[in-house]
PDB file of C-alpha atoms in Angstrom:
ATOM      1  CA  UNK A1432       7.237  10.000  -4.061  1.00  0.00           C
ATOM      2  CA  UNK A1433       7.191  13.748  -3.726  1.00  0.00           C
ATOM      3  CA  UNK A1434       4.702  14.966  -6.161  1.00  0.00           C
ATOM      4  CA  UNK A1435       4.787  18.557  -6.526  1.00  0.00           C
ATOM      5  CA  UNK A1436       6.632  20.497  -3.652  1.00  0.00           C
ATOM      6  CA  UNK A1437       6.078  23.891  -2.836  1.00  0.00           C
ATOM      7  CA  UNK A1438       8.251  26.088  -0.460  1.00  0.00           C
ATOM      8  CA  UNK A1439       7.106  27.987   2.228  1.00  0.00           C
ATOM      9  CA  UNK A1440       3.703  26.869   3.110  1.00  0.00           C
ATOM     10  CA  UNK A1441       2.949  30.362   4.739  1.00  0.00           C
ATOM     11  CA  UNK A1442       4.015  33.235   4.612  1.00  0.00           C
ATOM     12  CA  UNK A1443       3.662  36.798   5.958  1.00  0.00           C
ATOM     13  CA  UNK A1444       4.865  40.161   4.325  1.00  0.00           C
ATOM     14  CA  UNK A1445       4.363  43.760   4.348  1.00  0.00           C
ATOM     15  CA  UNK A1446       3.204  45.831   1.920  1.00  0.00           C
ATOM     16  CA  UNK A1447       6.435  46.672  -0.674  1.00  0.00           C
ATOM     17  CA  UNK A1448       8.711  43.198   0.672  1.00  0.00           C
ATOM     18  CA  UNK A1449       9.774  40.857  -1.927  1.00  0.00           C
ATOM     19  CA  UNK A1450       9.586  37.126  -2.347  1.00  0.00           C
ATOM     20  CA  UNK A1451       9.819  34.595  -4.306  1.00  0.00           C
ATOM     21  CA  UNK A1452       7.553  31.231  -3.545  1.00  0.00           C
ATOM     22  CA  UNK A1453       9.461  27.639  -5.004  1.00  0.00           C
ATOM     23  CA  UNK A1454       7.896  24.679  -6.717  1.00  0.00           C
ATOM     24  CA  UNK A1455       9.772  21.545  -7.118  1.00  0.00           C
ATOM     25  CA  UNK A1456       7.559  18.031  -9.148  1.00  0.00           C
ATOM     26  CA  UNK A1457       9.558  14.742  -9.924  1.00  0.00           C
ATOM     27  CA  UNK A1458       7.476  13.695 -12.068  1.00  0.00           C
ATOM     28  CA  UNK A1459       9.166  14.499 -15.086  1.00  0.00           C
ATOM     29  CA  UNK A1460       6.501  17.140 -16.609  1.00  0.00           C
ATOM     30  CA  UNK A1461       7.378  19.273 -18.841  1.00  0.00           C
ATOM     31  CA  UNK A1462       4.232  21.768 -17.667  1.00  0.00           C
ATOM     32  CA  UNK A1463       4.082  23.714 -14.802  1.00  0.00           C
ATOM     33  CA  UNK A1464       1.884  26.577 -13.874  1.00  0.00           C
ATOM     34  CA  UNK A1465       0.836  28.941 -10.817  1.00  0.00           C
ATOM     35  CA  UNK A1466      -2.673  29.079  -9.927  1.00  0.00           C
ATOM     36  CA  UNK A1467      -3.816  31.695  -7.155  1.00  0.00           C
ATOM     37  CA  UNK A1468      -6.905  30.744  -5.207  1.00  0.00           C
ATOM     38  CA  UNK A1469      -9.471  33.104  -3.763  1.00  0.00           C
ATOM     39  CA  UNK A1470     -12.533  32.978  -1.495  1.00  0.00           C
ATOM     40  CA  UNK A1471     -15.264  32.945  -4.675  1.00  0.00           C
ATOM     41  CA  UNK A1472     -13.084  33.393  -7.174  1.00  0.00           C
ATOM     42  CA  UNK A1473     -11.755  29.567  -7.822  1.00  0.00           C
ATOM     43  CA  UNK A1474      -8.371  29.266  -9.180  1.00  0.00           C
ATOM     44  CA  UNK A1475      -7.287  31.160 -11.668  1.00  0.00           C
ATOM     45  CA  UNK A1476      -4.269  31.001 -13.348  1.00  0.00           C
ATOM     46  CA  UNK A1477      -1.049  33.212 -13.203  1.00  0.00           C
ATOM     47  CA  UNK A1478       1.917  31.514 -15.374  1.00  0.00           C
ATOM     48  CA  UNK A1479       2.550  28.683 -16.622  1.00  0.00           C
ATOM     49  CA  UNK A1480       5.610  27.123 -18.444  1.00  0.00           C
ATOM     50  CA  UNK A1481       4.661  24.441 -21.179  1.00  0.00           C
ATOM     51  CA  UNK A1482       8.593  23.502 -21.474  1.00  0.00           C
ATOM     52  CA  UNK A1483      11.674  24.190 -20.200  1.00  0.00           C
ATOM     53  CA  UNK A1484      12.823  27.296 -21.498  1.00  0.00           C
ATOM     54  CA  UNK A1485       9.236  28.948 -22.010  1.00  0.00           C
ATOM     55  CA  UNK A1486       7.235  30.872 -19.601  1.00  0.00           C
ATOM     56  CA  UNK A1487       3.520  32.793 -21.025  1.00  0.00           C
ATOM     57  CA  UNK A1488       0.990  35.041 -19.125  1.00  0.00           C
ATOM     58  CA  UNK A1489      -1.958  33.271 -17.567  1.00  0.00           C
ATOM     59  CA  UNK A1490      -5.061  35.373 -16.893  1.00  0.00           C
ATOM     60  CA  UNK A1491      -3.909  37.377 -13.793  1.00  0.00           C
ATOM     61  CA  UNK A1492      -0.083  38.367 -14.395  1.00  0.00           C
ATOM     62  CA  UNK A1493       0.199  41.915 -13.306  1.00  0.00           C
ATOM     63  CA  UNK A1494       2.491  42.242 -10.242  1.00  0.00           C
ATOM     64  CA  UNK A1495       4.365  38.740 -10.577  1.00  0.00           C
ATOM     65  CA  UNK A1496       7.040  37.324 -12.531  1.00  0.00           C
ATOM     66  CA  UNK A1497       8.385  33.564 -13.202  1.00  0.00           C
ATOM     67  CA  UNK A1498      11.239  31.653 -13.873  1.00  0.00           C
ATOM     68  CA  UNK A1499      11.526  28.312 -15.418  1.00  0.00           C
ATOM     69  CA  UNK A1500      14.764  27.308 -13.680  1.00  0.00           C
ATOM     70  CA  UNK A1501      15.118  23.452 -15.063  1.00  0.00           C
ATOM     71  CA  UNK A1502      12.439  20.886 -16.046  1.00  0.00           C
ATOM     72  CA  UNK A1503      11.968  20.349 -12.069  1.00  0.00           C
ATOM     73  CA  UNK A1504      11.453  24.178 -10.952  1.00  0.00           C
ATOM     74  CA  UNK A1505       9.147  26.785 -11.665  1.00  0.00           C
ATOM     75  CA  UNK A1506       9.179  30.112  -9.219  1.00  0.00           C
ATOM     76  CA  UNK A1507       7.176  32.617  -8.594  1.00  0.00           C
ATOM     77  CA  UNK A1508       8.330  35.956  -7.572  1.00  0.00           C
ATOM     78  CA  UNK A1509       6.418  38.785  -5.825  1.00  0.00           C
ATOM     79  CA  UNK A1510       8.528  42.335  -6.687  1.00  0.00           C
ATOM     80  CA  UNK A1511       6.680  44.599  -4.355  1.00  0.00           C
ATOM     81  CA  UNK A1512       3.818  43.028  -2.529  1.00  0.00           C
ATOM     82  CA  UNK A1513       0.844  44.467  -1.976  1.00  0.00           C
ATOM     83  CA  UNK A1514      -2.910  43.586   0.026  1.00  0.00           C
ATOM     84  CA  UNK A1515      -4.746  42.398  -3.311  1.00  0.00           C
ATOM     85  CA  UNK A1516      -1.640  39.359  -3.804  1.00  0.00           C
ATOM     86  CA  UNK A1517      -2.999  37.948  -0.143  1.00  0.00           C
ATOM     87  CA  UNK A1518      -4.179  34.554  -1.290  1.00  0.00           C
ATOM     88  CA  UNK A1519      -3.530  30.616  -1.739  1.00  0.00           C
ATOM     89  CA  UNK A1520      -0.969  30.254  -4.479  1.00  0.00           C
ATOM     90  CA  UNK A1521      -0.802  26.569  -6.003  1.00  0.00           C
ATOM     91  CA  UNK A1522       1.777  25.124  -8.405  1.00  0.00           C
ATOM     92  CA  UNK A1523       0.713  22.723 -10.428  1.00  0.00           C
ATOM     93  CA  UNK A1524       2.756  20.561 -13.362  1.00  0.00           C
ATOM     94  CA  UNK A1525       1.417  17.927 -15.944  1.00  0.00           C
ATOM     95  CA  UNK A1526       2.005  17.094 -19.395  1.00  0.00           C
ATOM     96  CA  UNK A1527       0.740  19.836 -21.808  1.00  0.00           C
ATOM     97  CA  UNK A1528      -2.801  19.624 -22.147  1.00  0.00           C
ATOM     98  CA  UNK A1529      -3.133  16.218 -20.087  1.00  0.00           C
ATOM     99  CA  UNK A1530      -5.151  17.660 -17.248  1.00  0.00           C
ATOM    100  CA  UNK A1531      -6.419  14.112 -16.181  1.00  0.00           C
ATOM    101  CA  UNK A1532      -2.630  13.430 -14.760  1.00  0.00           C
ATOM    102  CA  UNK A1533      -2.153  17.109 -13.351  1.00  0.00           C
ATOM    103  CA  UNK A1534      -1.233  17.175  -9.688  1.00  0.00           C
ATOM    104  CA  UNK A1535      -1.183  20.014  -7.431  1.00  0.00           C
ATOM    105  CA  UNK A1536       1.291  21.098  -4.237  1.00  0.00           C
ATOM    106  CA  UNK A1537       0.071  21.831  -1.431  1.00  0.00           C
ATOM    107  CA  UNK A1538      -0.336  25.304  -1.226  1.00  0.00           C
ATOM    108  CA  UNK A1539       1.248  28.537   0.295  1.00  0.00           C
ATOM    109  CA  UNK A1540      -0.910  30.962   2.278  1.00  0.00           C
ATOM    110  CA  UNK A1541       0.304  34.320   1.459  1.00  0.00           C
ATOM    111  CA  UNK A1542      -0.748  37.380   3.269  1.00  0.00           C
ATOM    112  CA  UNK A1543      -0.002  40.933   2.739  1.00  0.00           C
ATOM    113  CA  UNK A1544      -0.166  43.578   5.895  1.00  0.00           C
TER     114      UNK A1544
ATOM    115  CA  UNK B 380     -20.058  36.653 -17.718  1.00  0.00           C
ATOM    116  CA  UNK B 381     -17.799  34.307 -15.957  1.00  0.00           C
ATOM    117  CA  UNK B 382     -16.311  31.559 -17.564  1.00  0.00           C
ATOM    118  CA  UNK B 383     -17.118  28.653 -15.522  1.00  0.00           C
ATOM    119  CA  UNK B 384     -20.497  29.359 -13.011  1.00  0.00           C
ATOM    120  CA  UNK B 385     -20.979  26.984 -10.108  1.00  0.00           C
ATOM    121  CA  UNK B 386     -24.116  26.852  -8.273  1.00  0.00           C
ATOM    122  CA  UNK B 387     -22.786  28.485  -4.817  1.00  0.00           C
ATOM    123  CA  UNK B 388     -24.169  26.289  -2.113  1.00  0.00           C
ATOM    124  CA  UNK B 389     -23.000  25.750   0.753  1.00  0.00           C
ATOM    125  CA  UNK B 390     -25.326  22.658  -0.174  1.00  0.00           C
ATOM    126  CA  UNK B 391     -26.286  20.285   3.104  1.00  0.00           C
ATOM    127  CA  UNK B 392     -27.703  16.634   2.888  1.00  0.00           C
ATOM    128  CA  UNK B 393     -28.011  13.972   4.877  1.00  0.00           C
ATOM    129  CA  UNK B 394     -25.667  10.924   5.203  1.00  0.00           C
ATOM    130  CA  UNK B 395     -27.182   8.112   2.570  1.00  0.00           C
ATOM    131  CA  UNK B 396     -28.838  11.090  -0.127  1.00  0.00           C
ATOM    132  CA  UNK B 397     -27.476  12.249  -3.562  1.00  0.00           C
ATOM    133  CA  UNK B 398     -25.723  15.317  -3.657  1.00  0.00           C
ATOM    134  CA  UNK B 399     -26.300  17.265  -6.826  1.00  0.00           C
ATOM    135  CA  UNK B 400     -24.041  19.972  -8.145  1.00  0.00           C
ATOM    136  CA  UNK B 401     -24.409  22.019 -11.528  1.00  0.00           C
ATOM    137  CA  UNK B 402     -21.797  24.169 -13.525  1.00  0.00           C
ATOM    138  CA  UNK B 403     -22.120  26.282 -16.524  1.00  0.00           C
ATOM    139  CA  UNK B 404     -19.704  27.224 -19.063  1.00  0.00           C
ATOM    140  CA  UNK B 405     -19.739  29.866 -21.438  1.00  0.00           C
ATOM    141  CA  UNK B 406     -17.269  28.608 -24.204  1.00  0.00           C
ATOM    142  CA  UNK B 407     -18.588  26.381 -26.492  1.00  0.00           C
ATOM    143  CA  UNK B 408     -15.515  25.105 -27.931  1.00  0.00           C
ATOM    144  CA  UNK B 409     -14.536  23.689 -24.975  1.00  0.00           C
ATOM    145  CA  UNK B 410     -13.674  19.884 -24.612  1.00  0.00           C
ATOM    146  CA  UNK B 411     -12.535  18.422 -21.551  1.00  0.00           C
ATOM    147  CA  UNK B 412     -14.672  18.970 -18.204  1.00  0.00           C
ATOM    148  CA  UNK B 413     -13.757  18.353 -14.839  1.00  0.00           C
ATOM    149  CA  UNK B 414     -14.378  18.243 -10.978  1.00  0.00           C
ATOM    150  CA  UNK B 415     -11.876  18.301  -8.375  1.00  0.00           C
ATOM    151  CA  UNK B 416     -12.679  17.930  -5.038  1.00  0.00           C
ATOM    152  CA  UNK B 417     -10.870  20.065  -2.462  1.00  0.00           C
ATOM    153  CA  UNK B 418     -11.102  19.726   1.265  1.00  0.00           C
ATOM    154  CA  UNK B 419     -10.500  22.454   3.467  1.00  0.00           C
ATOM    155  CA  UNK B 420      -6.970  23.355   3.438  1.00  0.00           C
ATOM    156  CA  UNK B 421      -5.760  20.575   1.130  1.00  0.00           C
ATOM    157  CA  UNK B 422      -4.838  20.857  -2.543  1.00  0.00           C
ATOM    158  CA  UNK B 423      -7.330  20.411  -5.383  1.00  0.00           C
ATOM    159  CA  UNK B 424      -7.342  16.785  -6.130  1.00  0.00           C
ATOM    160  CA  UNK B 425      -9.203  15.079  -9.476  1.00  0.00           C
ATOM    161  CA  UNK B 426     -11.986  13.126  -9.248  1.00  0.00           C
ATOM    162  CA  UNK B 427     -13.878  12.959 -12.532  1.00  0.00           C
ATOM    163  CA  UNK B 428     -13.056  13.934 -15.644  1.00  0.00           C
ATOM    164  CA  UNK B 429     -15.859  14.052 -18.991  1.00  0.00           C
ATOM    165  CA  UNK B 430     -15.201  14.662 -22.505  1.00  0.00           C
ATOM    166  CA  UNK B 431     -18.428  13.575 -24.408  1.00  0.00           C
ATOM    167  CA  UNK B 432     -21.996  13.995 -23.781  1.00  0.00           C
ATOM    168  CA  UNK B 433     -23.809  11.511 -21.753  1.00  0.00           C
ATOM    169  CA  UNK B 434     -23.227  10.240 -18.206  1.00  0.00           C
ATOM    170  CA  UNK B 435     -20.149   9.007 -17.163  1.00  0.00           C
ATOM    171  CA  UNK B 436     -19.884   6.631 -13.530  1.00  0.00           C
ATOM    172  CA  UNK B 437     -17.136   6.090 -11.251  1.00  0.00           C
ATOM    173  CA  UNK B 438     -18.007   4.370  -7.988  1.00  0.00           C
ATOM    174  CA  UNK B 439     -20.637   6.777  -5.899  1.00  0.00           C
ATOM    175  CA  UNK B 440     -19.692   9.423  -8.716  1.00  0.00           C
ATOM    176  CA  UNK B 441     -21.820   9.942 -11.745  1.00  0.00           C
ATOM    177  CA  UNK B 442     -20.604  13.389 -14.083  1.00  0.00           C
ATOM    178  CA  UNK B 443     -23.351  14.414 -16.713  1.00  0.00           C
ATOM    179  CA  UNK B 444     -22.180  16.717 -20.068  1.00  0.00           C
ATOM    180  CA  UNK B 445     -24.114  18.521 -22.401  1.00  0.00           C
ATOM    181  CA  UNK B 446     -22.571  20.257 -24.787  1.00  0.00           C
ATOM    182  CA  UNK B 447     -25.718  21.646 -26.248  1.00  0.00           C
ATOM    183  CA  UNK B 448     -27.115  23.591 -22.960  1.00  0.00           C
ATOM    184  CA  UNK B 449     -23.010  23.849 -22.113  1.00  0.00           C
ATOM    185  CA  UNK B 450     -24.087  21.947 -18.639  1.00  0.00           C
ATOM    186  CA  UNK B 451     -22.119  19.815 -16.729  1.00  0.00           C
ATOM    187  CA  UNK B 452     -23.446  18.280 -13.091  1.00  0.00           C
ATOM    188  CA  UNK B 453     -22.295  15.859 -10.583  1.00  0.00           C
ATOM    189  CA  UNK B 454     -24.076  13.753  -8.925  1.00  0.00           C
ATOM    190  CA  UNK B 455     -22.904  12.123  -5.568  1.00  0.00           C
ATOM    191  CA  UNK B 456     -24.905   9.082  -4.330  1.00  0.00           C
ATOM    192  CA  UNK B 457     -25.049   7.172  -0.897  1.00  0.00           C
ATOM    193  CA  UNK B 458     -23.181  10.740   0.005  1.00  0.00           C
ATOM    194  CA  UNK B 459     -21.189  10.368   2.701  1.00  0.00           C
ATOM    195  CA  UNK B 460     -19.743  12.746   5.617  1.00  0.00           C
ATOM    196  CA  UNK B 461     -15.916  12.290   4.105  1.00  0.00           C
ATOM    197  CA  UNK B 462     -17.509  13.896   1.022  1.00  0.00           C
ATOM    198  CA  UNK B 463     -17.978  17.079   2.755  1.00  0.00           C
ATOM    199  CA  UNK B 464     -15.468  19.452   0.740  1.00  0.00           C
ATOM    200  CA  UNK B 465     -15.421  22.305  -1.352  1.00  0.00           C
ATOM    201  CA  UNK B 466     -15.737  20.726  -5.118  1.00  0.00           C
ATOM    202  CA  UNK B 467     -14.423  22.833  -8.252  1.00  0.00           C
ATOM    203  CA  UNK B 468     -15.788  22.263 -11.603  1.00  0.00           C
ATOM    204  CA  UNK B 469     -13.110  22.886 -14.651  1.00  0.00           C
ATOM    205  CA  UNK B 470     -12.907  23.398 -18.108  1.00  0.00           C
ATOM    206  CA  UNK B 471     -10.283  23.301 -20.691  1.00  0.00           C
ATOM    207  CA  UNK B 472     -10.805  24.768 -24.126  1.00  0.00           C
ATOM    208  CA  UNK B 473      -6.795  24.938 -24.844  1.00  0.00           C
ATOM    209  CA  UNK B 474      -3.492  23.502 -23.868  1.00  0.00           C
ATOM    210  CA  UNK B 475      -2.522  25.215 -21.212  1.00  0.00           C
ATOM    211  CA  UNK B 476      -6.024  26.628 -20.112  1.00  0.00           C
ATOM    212  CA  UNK B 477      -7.899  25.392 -17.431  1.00  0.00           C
ATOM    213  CA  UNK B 478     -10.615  27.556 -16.483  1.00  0.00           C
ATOM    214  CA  UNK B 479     -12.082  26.682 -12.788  1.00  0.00           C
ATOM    215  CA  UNK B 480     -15.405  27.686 -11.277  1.00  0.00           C
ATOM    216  CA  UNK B 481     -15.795  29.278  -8.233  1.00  0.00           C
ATOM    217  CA  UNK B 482     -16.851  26.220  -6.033  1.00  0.00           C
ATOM    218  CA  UNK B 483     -19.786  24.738  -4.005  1.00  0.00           C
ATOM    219  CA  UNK B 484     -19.378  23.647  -0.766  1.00  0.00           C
ATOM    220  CA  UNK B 485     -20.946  20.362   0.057  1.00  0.00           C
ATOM    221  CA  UNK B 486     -22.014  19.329   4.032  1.00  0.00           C
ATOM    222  CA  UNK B 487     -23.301  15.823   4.755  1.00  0.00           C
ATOM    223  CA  UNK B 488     -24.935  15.729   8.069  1.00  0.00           C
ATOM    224  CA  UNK B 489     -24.590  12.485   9.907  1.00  0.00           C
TER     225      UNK B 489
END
């Protein structure tokens, strides 16, 4: 009874390293999306994937890309990090629009030097 | 203007009072209305959800809509010190949108 899985839970890189952070949910969504968290700024959204085989711009997508790999996995990829990505990234997956059954991993703590 | 404004706290009340926490949103064709509660270095995690205007009670947990004034509150009676957390009000005016204030930070003293 996994939930949503996200892979690593920290991480540290310097300024210009790639990555690429995982998310995993066995719940059978077909909706997955990456939220970034900062301090007062709430969540805001990055991605998200409303079915396998789609992917759309959320409201803060410059300097990241996705893919949809299967209904399961959704990653997120940082090209060439940089300070300003530093932050809580969430993945989150539900049912298009059903936000009352969305669940949330548990976070990665990204930072940037 | 923000989407979604949360009054920013950090609010502290004592163990057995109501906690009381307001959020704004600024579009009006939004429908569904939410507050997760998020402690600190957990996940988000739902614990009211409100879709028409009026009150709406779950347990110690009373959410309040109105559409009109596009205000939403939460009200947390007989508060309690495992309610201390960060809690995120949320709106969704489309599919895949959910728009998510900036958080108040609730303390209940002992």
């Amino acid at each position: 009874n996994a939930g949503v899985t996200q892979t690593p839970k920290f991480q540290v890189l310097k300024t210009g390293q790639s990555m690429t952070l995982q998310c995993a949910q066995d719940m059978n969504h077909n909706s997955m999306y990456w939220y970034r968290q900062d301090p007062g700024m709430g969540l805001r959204l990055i991605y998200y994937s409303a079915s396998e085989g789609t992917t759309d711009k959320g409201e803060v997508p410059n300097g990241y890309n996705v893919s949809r790999l299967n209904k399961r996995e959704f990653s997120l990829r940082l090209e060439s990090a940089a300070p300003s990505q530093t932050s809580v990234y969430f993945c989150a997956s539900s049912e298009l629009g059903r936000w009352t059954e969305a669940f949330f991993g548990q976070g990665t703590r990204l930072t940037v030097v | 203007q923000k989407e979604v404004e949360q009054n920013s706290g950090p609010l502290s009340v004592p163990e057995g009072a109501i906690a009381s926490l307001n959020c704004t949103y600024s579009d009006r064709v939004s429908q569904s209305f939410f507050w997760y509660r998020q402690y600190s270095g957990k996940s988000p995690e739902l614990i009211m959800s409100i879709y028409s205007n009026g009150d709406k009670e779950d347990g110690r947990f009373t959410a309040q809509l109105n559409k009109a004034s596009q205000y939403v509150s939460l009200l947390i009676r007989d508060s309690q010190p495992s309610d201390s957390a960060t809690y995120l009000c949320a709106v969704n005016s489309n599919d895949y949108k959910l728009s998510f204030g900036a958080g108040t930070t609730v303390t209940v003293r002992a």
